[in-house]
Short mmCIF file of C-alpha atoms in Angstrom, two decimals:
data_model
loop_
_atom_site.label_atom_id
_atom_site.label_comp_id
_atom_site.label_asym_id
_atom_site.label_seq_id
_atom_site.Cartn_x
_atom_site.Cartn_y
_atom_site.Cartn_z
CA MET A 1 -19.18 -41.74 -24.10
CA GLU A 2 -16.97 -39.31 -25.99
CA TYR A 3 -17.60 -35.62 -25.51
CA SER A 4 -17.95 -33.10 -28.33
CA ALA A 5 -15.68 -30.08 -28.69
CA LYS A 6 -18.52 -27.89 -27.46
CA ASP A 7 -18.96 -30.07 -24.37
CA MET A 8 -15.30 -29.53 -23.54
CA MET A 9 -15.58 -25.79 -24.08
CA VAL A 10 -18.57 -25.60 -21.74
CA ALA A 11 -16.66 -27.54 -19.08
CA SER A 12 -13.74 -25.15 -19.51
CA ARG A 13 -16.05 -22.14 -19.13
CA ILE A 14 -17.48 -23.64 -15.93
CA ALA A 15 -13.93 -23.69 -14.54
CA TYR A 16 -13.83 -19.89 -15.01
CA TYR A 17 -17.02 -19.30 -12.97
CA ASP A 18 -16.41 -18.07 -9.43
CA ILE A 19 -18.73 -20.48 -7.64
CA ASP A 20 -19.02 -20.28 -3.86
CA GLN A 21 -17.59 -23.48 -2.38
CA ASP A 22 -19.55 -22.93 0.81
CA LEU A 23 -22.73 -23.11 -1.27
CA LEU A 24 -21.63 -26.41 -2.84
CA ALA A 25 -20.65 -27.85 0.55
CA ALA A 26 -23.91 -26.74 2.17
CA TYR A 27 -25.76 -29.00 -0.26
CA ASN A 28 -23.11 -31.76 -0.06
CA TYR A 29 -22.07 -31.12 -3.67
CA GLN A 30 -25.44 -32.44 -4.89
CA LEU A 31 -26.80 -29.33 -6.63
CA SER A 32 -27.12 -29.37 -10.39
CA LEU A 33 -25.13 -26.71 -12.22
CA ARG A 34 -28.44 -25.07 -13.18
CA GLU A 35 -29.38 -24.75 -9.51
CA VAL A 36 -25.92 -23.46 -8.57
CA LEU A 37 -26.03 -20.72 -11.19
CA ARG A 38 -29.53 -19.66 -10.17
CA MET A 39 -28.27 -19.32 -6.61
CA SER A 40 -25.18 -17.37 -7.75
CA PRO A 41 -26.54 -14.19 -9.39
CA HIS A 42 -23.13 -12.52 -9.31
CA ILE A 43 -21.96 -14.72 -12.19
CA GLN A 44 -24.69 -13.45 -14.53
CA GLU A 45 -24.11 -9.90 -13.31
CA GLU A 46 -20.41 -10.12 -14.18
CA LEU A 47 -21.16 -11.52 -17.65
CA GLU A 48 -23.74 -8.80 -18.31
CA GLN A 49 -21.35 -6.11 -17.08
CA THR A 50 -18.67 -7.37 -19.46
CA LEU A 51 -21.17 -7.09 -22.30
CA ALA A 52 -22.20 -3.59 -21.22
CA ASP A 53 -18.55 -2.50 -21.10
CA ALA A 54 -17.76 -3.85 -24.59
CA ASP A 55 -16.74 -0.99 -26.88
CA SER A 56 -16.40 -2.80 -30.22
CA ASP A 57 -18.32 -5.35 -32.31
CA MET A 58 -15.57 -7.88 -31.62
CA GLN A 59 -15.72 -7.49 -27.85
CA ARG A 60 -19.53 -7.53 -27.90
CA ALA A 61 -19.52 -10.79 -29.88
CA ARG A 62 -17.10 -12.28 -27.38
CA ALA A 63 -19.19 -11.22 -24.37
CA GLU A 64 -22.48 -12.27 -25.99
CA GLU A 65 -21.18 -15.78 -26.63
CA ALA A 66 -20.12 -16.15 -22.99
CA LEU A 67 -23.55 -14.96 -21.85
CA ASN A 68 -25.33 -17.24 -24.33
CA ILE A 69 -23.51 -20.32 -22.98
CA TYR A 70 -24.49 -19.28 -19.45
CA LYS A 71 -28.15 -18.93 -20.49
CA GLU A 72 -28.04 -22.27 -22.31
CA ILE A 73 -26.94 -23.98 -19.10
CA LEU A 74 -30.00 -22.53 -17.35
CA GLU A 75 -32.45 -23.91 -19.93
CA PRO A 76 -34.75 -26.63 -18.46
CA ASP A 77 -33.77 -29.15 -21.14
CA SER A 78 -30.04 -28.37 -21.21
CA LYS A 79 -27.83 -31.36 -20.50
CA TYR A 80 -25.22 -28.94 -19.18
CA GLY A 81 -27.64 -27.72 -16.54
CA ASP A 82 -27.92 -31.29 -15.23
CA TRP A 83 -24.17 -31.58 -14.69
CA ILE A 84 -23.00 -31.57 -11.05
CA ILE A 85 -19.80 -30.10 -9.64
CA ARG A 86 -18.55 -32.81 -7.29
CA LYS A 87 -15.12 -31.46 -6.33
CA VAL A 88 -13.21 -28.18 -6.41
CA ARG A 89 -9.56 -27.38 -5.76
CA ASP A 90 -9.14 -23.62 -5.51
CA THR A 91 -5.77 -22.04 -4.71
CA ASN A 92 -6.38 -19.24 -7.18
CA ALA A 93 -5.44 -16.44 -4.77
CA GLU A 94 -2.13 -18.08 -3.87
CA THR A 95 -1.07 -19.87 -7.07
CA GLY A 96 -3.62 -19.02 -9.77
CA PHE A 97 -4.89 -22.62 -9.87
CA TYR A 98 -8.54 -23.65 -10.08
CA GLY A 99 -9.84 -27.08 -11.01
CA CYS A 100 -13.21 -28.79 -10.71
CA LEU A 101 -14.65 -32.27 -11.16
CA ILE A 102 -17.94 -32.20 -13.07
CA GLU A 103 -20.21 -35.23 -13.04
CA THR A 104 -21.90 -35.49 -16.45
CA GLY A 105 -23.60 -38.85 -15.94
CA GLU A 106 -23.80 -41.72 -13.50
CA ASP A 107 -20.45 -43.14 -14.62
CA GLN A 108 -18.80 -40.19 -16.38
CA ALA A 109 -17.02 -37.03 -15.23
CA ILE A 110 -14.95 -34.19 -16.68
CA VAL A 111 -12.05 -32.54 -14.87
CA GLY A 112 -11.95 -28.88 -15.93
CA PHE A 113 -8.98 -26.57 -15.42
CA ARG A 114 -9.07 -22.77 -15.38
CA GLY A 115 -6.65 -21.02 -17.71
CA SER A 116 -4.84 -17.70 -17.65
CA GLU A 117 -7.04 -14.83 -16.50
CA ASP A 118 -7.11 -11.11 -17.26
CA ALA A 119 -3.51 -9.84 -17.17
CA SER A 120 -4.67 -6.34 -16.22
CA ASP A 121 -5.07 -7.72 -12.69
CA LEU A 122 -1.66 -7.82 -10.99
CA GLY A 123 -2.46 -11.05 -9.17
CA ASN A 124 -3.31 -12.82 -12.44
CA LEU A 125 -0.26 -11.31 -14.10
CA ILE A 126 2.03 -12.69 -11.38
CA ASN A 127 0.41 -16.12 -10.95
CA ASP A 128 -0.69 -16.92 -14.52
CA TRP A 129 1.47 -14.95 -16.93
CA ILE A 130 4.81 -14.92 -15.10
CA LYS A 131 5.13 -17.73 -12.54
CA ALA A 132 3.09 -20.30 -14.51
CA ASP A 133 4.09 -19.51 -18.08
CA ILE A 134 7.82 -19.12 -17.37
CA GLY A 135 7.93 -22.68 -16.06
CA LEU A 136 6.90 -24.02 -19.45
CA THR A 137 10.43 -23.30 -20.74
CA ASN A 138 11.98 -26.27 -18.91
CA SER A 139 11.14 -29.53 -17.13
CA THR A 140 10.79 -27.89 -13.71
CA LEU A 141 7.12 -28.11 -12.86
CA THR A 142 5.23 -24.91 -12.16
CA GLN A 143 3.20 -24.49 -9.00
CA GLN A 144 0.00 -24.75 -11.02
CA GLN A 145 1.16 -27.98 -12.67
CA LEU A 146 1.89 -29.42 -9.23
CA GLU A 147 -1.57 -28.33 -8.07
CA ALA A 148 -3.16 -29.99 -11.11
CA GLN A 149 -1.20 -33.15 -10.41
CA GLN A 150 -2.33 -33.18 -6.77
CA PHE A 151 -5.95 -32.56 -7.75
CA MET A 152 -5.83 -35.45 -10.20
CA LYS A 153 -4.40 -37.71 -7.49
CA ASN A 154 -7.26 -36.72 -5.19
CA VAL A 155 -9.80 -37.45 -7.93
CA ALA A 156 -8.20 -40.83 -8.62
CA TYR A 157 -8.34 -42.03 -5.02
CA THR A 158 -11.67 -40.57 -3.90
CA THR A 159 -13.95 -41.15 -6.90
CA ASP A 160 -14.77 -44.19 -9.00
CA TYR A 161 -16.31 -43.17 -12.32
CA LYS A 162 -15.89 -45.54 -15.24
CA GLU A 163 -14.76 -42.77 -17.60
CA TYR A 164 -12.94 -39.46 -17.12
CA ALA A 165 -12.17 -36.63 -19.50
CA LEU A 166 -9.87 -33.65 -18.88
CA THR A 167 -10.02 -30.23 -20.49
CA GLY A 168 -8.95 -26.63 -20.16
CA HIS A 169 -8.57 -23.46 -22.19
CA SER A 170 -5.27 -21.56 -22.58
CA LEU A 171 -2.98 -22.37 -19.64
CA GLY A 172 -5.78 -24.69 -18.49
CA GLY A 173 -5.16 -26.79 -21.61
CA ASN A 174 -1.52 -27.22 -20.64
CA LEU A 175 -2.64 -28.21 -17.13
CA ALA A 176 -5.13 -30.75 -18.54
CA PHE A 177 -2.37 -32.37 -20.59
CA HIS A 178 0.06 -32.35 -17.66
CA ALA A 179 -2.54 -33.89 -15.33
CA THR A 180 -3.17 -36.60 -17.93
CA ILE A 181 0.54 -37.32 -18.34
CA MET A 182 1.07 -37.55 -14.58
CA ALA A 183 -2.22 -39.31 -13.73
CA PRO A 184 -1.93 -42.14 -11.17
CA ALA A 185 -2.20 -45.71 -12.44
CA ALA A 186 -5.53 -46.06 -10.62
CA ILE A 187 -7.20 -43.68 -13.08
CA ARG A 188 -4.95 -43.68 -16.14
CA SER A 189 -6.81 -46.40 -18.04
CA LYS A 190 -10.15 -44.66 -17.38
CA ILE A 191 -9.18 -41.43 -19.16
CA ILE A 192 -10.99 -41.45 -22.48
CA GLN A 193 -10.24 -37.86 -23.58
CA SER A 194 -7.83 -35.06 -22.76
CA VAL A 195 -8.42 -31.82 -24.64
CA SER A 196 -6.28 -28.69 -24.73
CA LEU A 197 -8.25 -25.75 -26.08
CA ASP A 198 -5.65 -23.46 -27.67
CA GLY A 199 -3.27 -24.14 -24.80
CA PRO A 200 0.51 -23.67 -24.96
CA GLY A 201 2.70 -26.72 -25.25
CA PHE A 202 5.82 -27.85 -23.40
CA SER A 203 9.57 -27.45 -23.69
CA ASN A 204 11.64 -30.15 -25.36
CA GLU A 205 13.26 -30.75 -21.97
CA TYR A 206 9.85 -31.56 -20.43
CA LEU A 207 8.85 -33.81 -23.36
CA GLN A 208 12.09 -35.77 -23.16
CA LYS A 209 11.91 -36.18 -19.39
CA TYR A 210 8.34 -37.53 -19.44
CA ALA A 211 8.45 -39.32 -22.82
CA GLY A 212 7.50 -42.69 -21.34
CA ARG A 213 4.43 -41.34 -19.58
CA ILE A 214 3.42 -39.34 -22.66
CA ASN A 215 3.58 -42.40 -24.92
CA SER A 216 1.17 -44.27 -22.65
CA VAL A 217 -1.59 -41.61 -22.83
CA SER A 218 -1.03 -39.59 -26.00
CA LYS A 219 -3.70 -41.51 -27.94
CA VAL A 220 -6.47 -39.83 -25.92
CA MET A 221 -4.98 -36.31 -26.18
CA VAL A 222 -6.21 -33.69 -28.65
CA HIS A 223 -4.87 -30.16 -29.08
CA TYR A 224 -7.05 -27.55 -30.80
CA GLN A 225 -5.22 -24.42 -31.93
CA TRP A 226 -6.70 -21.17 -33.23
CA SER A 227 -4.46 -18.37 -31.95
CA LEU A 228 -0.81 -17.57 -31.34
CA VAL A 229 -1.12 -18.84 -27.74
CA GLY A 230 -1.84 -22.36 -28.96
CA ALA A 231 1.31 -22.22 -31.10
CA ILE A 232 3.68 -21.55 -28.19
CA PHE A 233 6.20 -24.36 -27.58
CA HIS A 234 5.72 -28.02 -28.53
CA GLN A 235 2.80 -30.39 -28.24
CA PRO A 236 3.56 -33.94 -27.06
CA SER A 237 4.35 -36.60 -29.64
CA GLY A 238 1.36 -38.71 -30.65
CA VAL A 239 -1.18 -36.00 -29.81
CA ARG A 240 -3.77 -35.18 -32.48
CA ASN A 241 -3.38 -31.54 -33.49
CA GLN A 242 -6.10 -29.60 -35.28
CA SER A 243 -6.23 -25.98 -36.39
CA VAL A 244 -9.69 -24.53 -35.85
CA ARG A 245 -11.65 -21.93 -37.79
CA VAL A 246 -12.59 -18.73 -35.99
CA GLN A 247 -14.91 -15.85 -36.79
CA GLU A 248 -12.60 -13.19 -38.24
CA TYR A 249 -12.77 -9.50 -37.34
CA GLY A 250 -11.03 -6.56 -38.97
CA ASP A 251 -10.16 -5.05 -35.61
CA ALA A 252 -6.38 -4.59 -35.27
CA SER A 253 -6.42 -6.17 -31.82
CA PHE A 254 -8.13 -9.35 -33.02
CA SER A 255 -4.87 -11.28 -33.26
CA PHE A 256 -4.75 -11.06 -29.45
CA PHE A 257 -8.47 -11.44 -28.65
CA ARG A 258 -9.02 -14.38 -31.02
CA HIS A 259 -7.61 -16.62 -28.27
CA ASP A 260 -11.01 -16.37 -26.54
CA MET A 261 -13.34 -19.38 -26.92
CA GLY A 262 -16.14 -17.06 -28.03
CA PHE A 263 -14.75 -16.76 -31.57
CA VAL A 264 -14.53 -20.48 -32.38
CA ASN A 265 -16.93 -22.00 -34.90
CA VAL A 266 -18.65 -25.34 -34.24
CA ASP A 267 -20.92 -27.36 -36.53
CA GLU A 268 -24.38 -28.74 -35.79
CA LYS A 269 -22.82 -31.68 -33.92
CA GLY A 270 -20.83 -29.37 -31.66
CA GLU A 271 -17.51 -30.19 -33.33
CA PHE A 272 -14.90 -27.66 -34.41
CA ILE A 273 -14.62 -26.70 -38.07
CA ASP A 274 -11.18 -27.16 -39.60
CA GLY A 275 -9.16 -24.00 -40.11
CA LYS A 276 -5.57 -23.04 -40.79
CA THR A 277 -2.73 -21.66 -38.71
CA ASP A 278 -2.64 -17.88 -39.07
CA THR A 279 0.54 -15.94 -39.84
CA ALA A 280 0.96 -14.62 -36.30
CA ALA A 281 0.79 -18.16 -34.88
CA SER A 282 3.38 -19.39 -37.39
CA ILE A 283 5.77 -16.62 -36.34
CA VAL A 284 5.20 -17.37 -32.66
CA LYS A 285 5.90 -21.06 -33.27
CA ALA A 286 9.26 -20.14 -34.79
CA ILE A 287 10.08 -17.78 -31.92
CA SER A 288 9.05 -20.46 -29.42
CA SER A 289 11.57 -22.85 -30.93
CA ALA A 290 14.28 -20.21 -30.51
CA MET A 291 13.16 -19.61 -26.92
CA ASP A 292 13.23 -23.34 -26.22
CA ALA A 293 16.75 -23.59 -27.64
CA ALA A 294 18.06 -20.73 -25.49
CA PRO A 295 15.54 -19.99 -22.73
CA SER A 296 18.03 -18.01 -20.65
CA LEU A 297 18.09 -15.27 -23.28
CA PHE A 298 14.34 -14.83 -23.06
CA PHE A 299 13.03 -15.91 -19.69
CA VAL A 300 15.78 -15.61 -17.10
CA PRO A 301 14.92 -11.92 -16.64
CA LEU A 302 11.29 -12.83 -15.95
CA THR A 303 12.38 -15.62 -13.64
CA VAL A 304 14.38 -13.01 -11.75
CA VAL A 305 11.21 -10.91 -11.54
CA SER A 306 9.37 -13.83 -9.96
CA ASP A 307 12.24 -14.50 -7.55
CA MET A 308 12.33 -10.83 -6.54
CA LEU A 309 8.65 -10.91 -5.68
CA ASN A 310 9.18 -13.97 -3.49
CA ALA A 311 12.28 -12.52 -1.83
CA GLU A 312 10.50 -9.30 -0.96
CA GLY A 313 7.57 -11.22 0.44
CA ILE A 314 5.25 -9.54 -2.04
CA SER A 315 2.34 -11.76 -3.01
CA ALA A 316 -0.68 -11.05 -5.18
CA SER A 317 -3.03 -11.83 -2.29
CA MET A 318 -1.13 -9.41 -0.02
CA ILE A 319 -1.38 -6.57 -2.50
CA LYS A 320 -5.09 -7.25 -3.01
CA SER A 321 -5.84 -7.44 0.72
CA ILE A 322 -4.16 -4.20 1.85
CA PRO A 323 -6.65 -1.71 0.32
CA GLU A 324 -9.64 -3.63 1.71
CA TYR A 325 -8.05 -3.90 5.16
CA VAL A 326 -7.01 -0.26 5.26
CA THR A 327 -10.47 0.83 4.15
CA GLU A 328 -12.18 -1.33 6.77
CA VAL A 329 -9.99 -0.20 9.67
CA CYS A 330 -10.04 3.48 8.77
CA SER A 331 -13.79 3.47 8.12
CA ASN A 332 -14.36 2.08 11.60
CA ILE A 333 -12.13 4.76 13.14
CA TRP A 334 -13.86 7.52 11.17
CA ALA A 335 -17.28 6.32 12.31
CA VAL A 336 -16.12 6.29 15.93
CA SER A 337 -14.47 9.71 15.56
CA ASN A 338 -17.73 11.28 14.45
CA GLN A 339 -19.36 10.20 17.68
CA GLY A 340 -17.04 12.63 19.52
CA PHE A 341 -16.08 10.64 22.61
CA VAL A 342 -13.11 8.66 23.87
CA HIS A 343 -12.89 4.96 24.59
CA ALA A 344 -9.79 2.90 25.31
CA GLN A 345 -10.67 0.32 22.61
CA PHE A 346 -10.89 3.04 20.00
CA SER A 347 -7.40 4.24 20.90
CA ILE A 348 -6.13 0.70 20.44
CA ASP A 349 -7.86 0.60 17.02
CA VAL A 350 -6.03 3.77 16.06
CA GLN A 351 -2.73 2.18 17.03
CA ILE A 352 -3.58 -0.85 14.90
CA ALA A 353 -4.49 1.44 12.01
CA GLN A 354 -1.18 3.27 12.41
CA GLN A 355 0.63 -0.06 12.20
CA VAL A 356 -1.26 -0.83 9.00
CA MET A 357 -0.23 2.57 7.59
CA ASP A 358 3.39 1.74 8.43
CA GLN A 359 3.03 -1.58 6.60
CA VAL A 360 1.56 0.20 3.59
CA HIS A 361 4.49 2.61 3.63
CA LEU A 362 6.94 -0.30 3.72
CA MET A 363 5.08 -1.98 0.85
CA GLN A 364 5.27 1.30 -1.08
CA ARG A 365 9.03 1.44 -0.68
CA LYS A 366 9.37 -2.20 -1.75
CA MET A 367 7.25 -1.63 -4.83
CA ASN A 368 9.28 1.47 -5.74
CA GLY A 369 12.46 -0.57 -5.52
CA PHE A 370 10.83 -3.37 -7.47
CA GLU A 371 9.84 -0.98 -10.27
CA TYR A 372 13.41 0.35 -10.46
CA ARG A 373 14.88 -3.14 -10.75
CA LEU A 374 12.35 -4.04 -13.43
CA SER A 375 13.46 -1.04 -15.49
CA GLU A 376 17.08 -2.16 -15.11
CA ILE A 377 16.22 -5.67 -16.31
CA ARG A 378 14.36 -4.24 -19.29
CA LYS A 379 17.32 -2.03 -20.22
CA ASN A 380 19.64 -5.02 -20.02
CA THR A 381 17.55 -6.93 -22.59
CA ILE A 382 18.03 -4.31 -25.30
CA TYR A 383 21.12 -6.11 -26.63
CA LEU A 384 19.05 -9.22 -27.36
CA LYS A 385 17.65 -10.05 -30.77
CA VAL A 386 14.42 -8.61 -32.09
CA THR A 387 12.62 -11.70 -30.78
CA SER A 388 13.15 -10.36 -27.26
CA LEU A 389 10.72 -7.51 -27.99
CA PRO A 390 7.78 -9.41 -26.41
CA LEU A 391 9.92 -9.87 -23.31
CA ARG A 392 10.70 -6.15 -23.06
CA LEU A 393 7.05 -5.27 -23.62
CA THR A 394 6.00 -7.70 -20.89
CA ILE A 395 8.44 -6.18 -18.41
CA PHE A 396 7.37 -2.67 -19.43
CA TYR A 397 3.73 -3.63 -18.85
CA LEU A 398 4.62 -5.08 -15.45
CA GLU A 399 6.44 -1.86 -14.57
CA GLY A 400 3.25 0.05 -15.27
CA LYS A 401 1.18 -2.26 -13.08
CA VAL A 402 3.69 -1.98 -10.22
CA ARG A 403 3.66 1.81 -10.57
CA GLN A 404 -0.15 1.80 -10.47
CA ILE A 405 -0.20 -0.32 -7.31
CA THR A 406 2.44 1.93 -5.70
CA GLU A 407 0.35 5.02 -6.43
CA GLU A 408 -2.79 3.35 -5.04
CA LEU A 409 -0.95 2.38 -1.88
CA GLY A 410 0.15 6.00 -1.54
CA LEU A 411 -3.43 7.21 -1.79
CA TYR A 412 -4.59 4.70 0.83
CA ARG A 413 -1.73 5.69 3.13
CA GLU A 414 -2.50 9.38 2.72
CA ALA A 415 -6.22 8.87 3.37
CA GLY A 416 -5.55 6.62 6.36
CA ASN A 417 -3.15 9.11 7.92
CA ARG A 418 -5.66 11.94 7.48
CA ILE A 419 -8.36 9.92 9.21
CA ILE A 420 -6.04 8.96 12.06
CA SER A 421 -4.98 12.59 12.46
CA ALA A 422 -8.60 13.76 12.52
CA TYR A 423 -9.46 11.18 15.16
CA ARG A 424 -6.53 12.16 17.36
CA LYS A 425 -7.63 15.81 17.22
CA ILE A 426 -11.15 14.87 18.29
CA GLU A 427 -9.72 12.63 21.00
CA LYS A 428 -7.48 15.45 22.30
CA SER A 429 -10.37 17.93 22.22
CA ASN A 430 -12.55 15.59 24.26
CA ILE A 431 -9.79 14.97 26.78
CA ASP A 432 -9.15 18.70 27.12
CA ARG A 433 -12.85 19.30 27.77
CA PHE A 434 -12.97 16.45 30.29
CA VAL A 435 -9.86 17.68 32.13
CA GLY A 436 -10.99 21.31 31.99
#
C-alpha cells in the first residue's frame, strides 16, 4: 500500500508531538493514536496556545492547520486515529533526535522523523540548527544521522512488517533519506517509500561516498520542495523531485514561514499540487553549491562554535536544567526559612544551594566568554563574500541568545543569593535567641 502525501505529512506531524513514553509503555504500546492524544491534553493545549498567540493572518492559518490535523486524528472514523505508535527513540534533549515507528495496518508501518524545531529555543538552536545542519556540508555523519541509523537498525531487527515507509519534514526529511540509504539488508527490500518533506539535501562528498547505497534505494525516494530550506544542498541521484504549490501570503516574513507544512496545498486524493521553485529557493540553491564547493569559508566558524560548546561542557540540557533546579532548591529553603526554626538538614540544603549558586556563577562566566568569542568569529567573517551574510546573521542571533541566557542566569543567581542570605539571617536570629 502506497501512502499519499497527506499521509506522510500526518506521520511527520506525529513525530513533532511530545507524547509521554511512560504512557505508551504502561499500555505496552497498544493504544491507538486517538486514545493517546485524548490522554495527552497538553498537546491540544499547546496547539491552541500557538493559535491564540498568532498575530497575523499567516500565522493563524499555520496554527489552524496544525490544530485541524490534530482534530482530524481524533475523529471516530479517522484512519489516522487508528494508527498505533509501536516504538520511540527520543534523545531530543541530548542530540535533538526524535523518531517513532507508527503501525498503520497489520503489515504496514511508517517511520517518522522529527525535524528542526523552533530556533528561538537555545537547545534547538544548538542541536538542530548548528550541530545537525553543519554536518550536512561533508560526509561526516551528524549525531542525529547516527541516531536515525541506529533507530532504523533497531526497527529492522525487532519488527517484521511486510512494508515500511519513512518520512520527515525539514531536517527530518534529510534523516528519513539517510536512514533509507543506510538501512540494514534485513529491511531494505521492504521499504516501499521514503519521503523528504522540504528537507535539505546532502553534500557532494556525502553523495559520492554513499553512491552505491543510494543507487540501490533511490527508486523509492521522493523529495518535495516548497521553500528555500528544501533547496539547500543536493538531493541524491535517482530521487524524484517535485516542487509543490503553497498558499501565498503577502507578509514579508512568508519566505521564511512558508517552510511550514501548514501552507502546502493537497488535492482531494491527498496528493500535493505541482508548483514552481520560488526565487528565494533558486538563490539558496546557488549559494548552497558555493558552500559545498568551499565549506570552510562558510561553516568552519560555526563548527568552531559547536566545538567551543563541547569544550566548555555547555550543553542545551544543562542550560535548561539550571533555572528549574535553582528554583526548586531555593523555593524549598525559602519555605523552611519562613517557619523560623533551625534544623541541621536545612543548613545542609543551604550549603547545597550555595554550591548551585557557585555553579551558576561559573556558567555565567563561561557564557560571557562564549559570547565574546562568538563576536570575534563574526568579525572575522566580514572579509568573506556577500554570501556569508547568512552566516554572520546566524552568529549574531546566537550571540543574542547566549546574552539572554547569561542575563537569566544572573537573575537566578541574584535571587538565589538573596534567599540564602535571608535564611542565614533567620537562622542566626534563632540561634541567638536559643543561646540567649
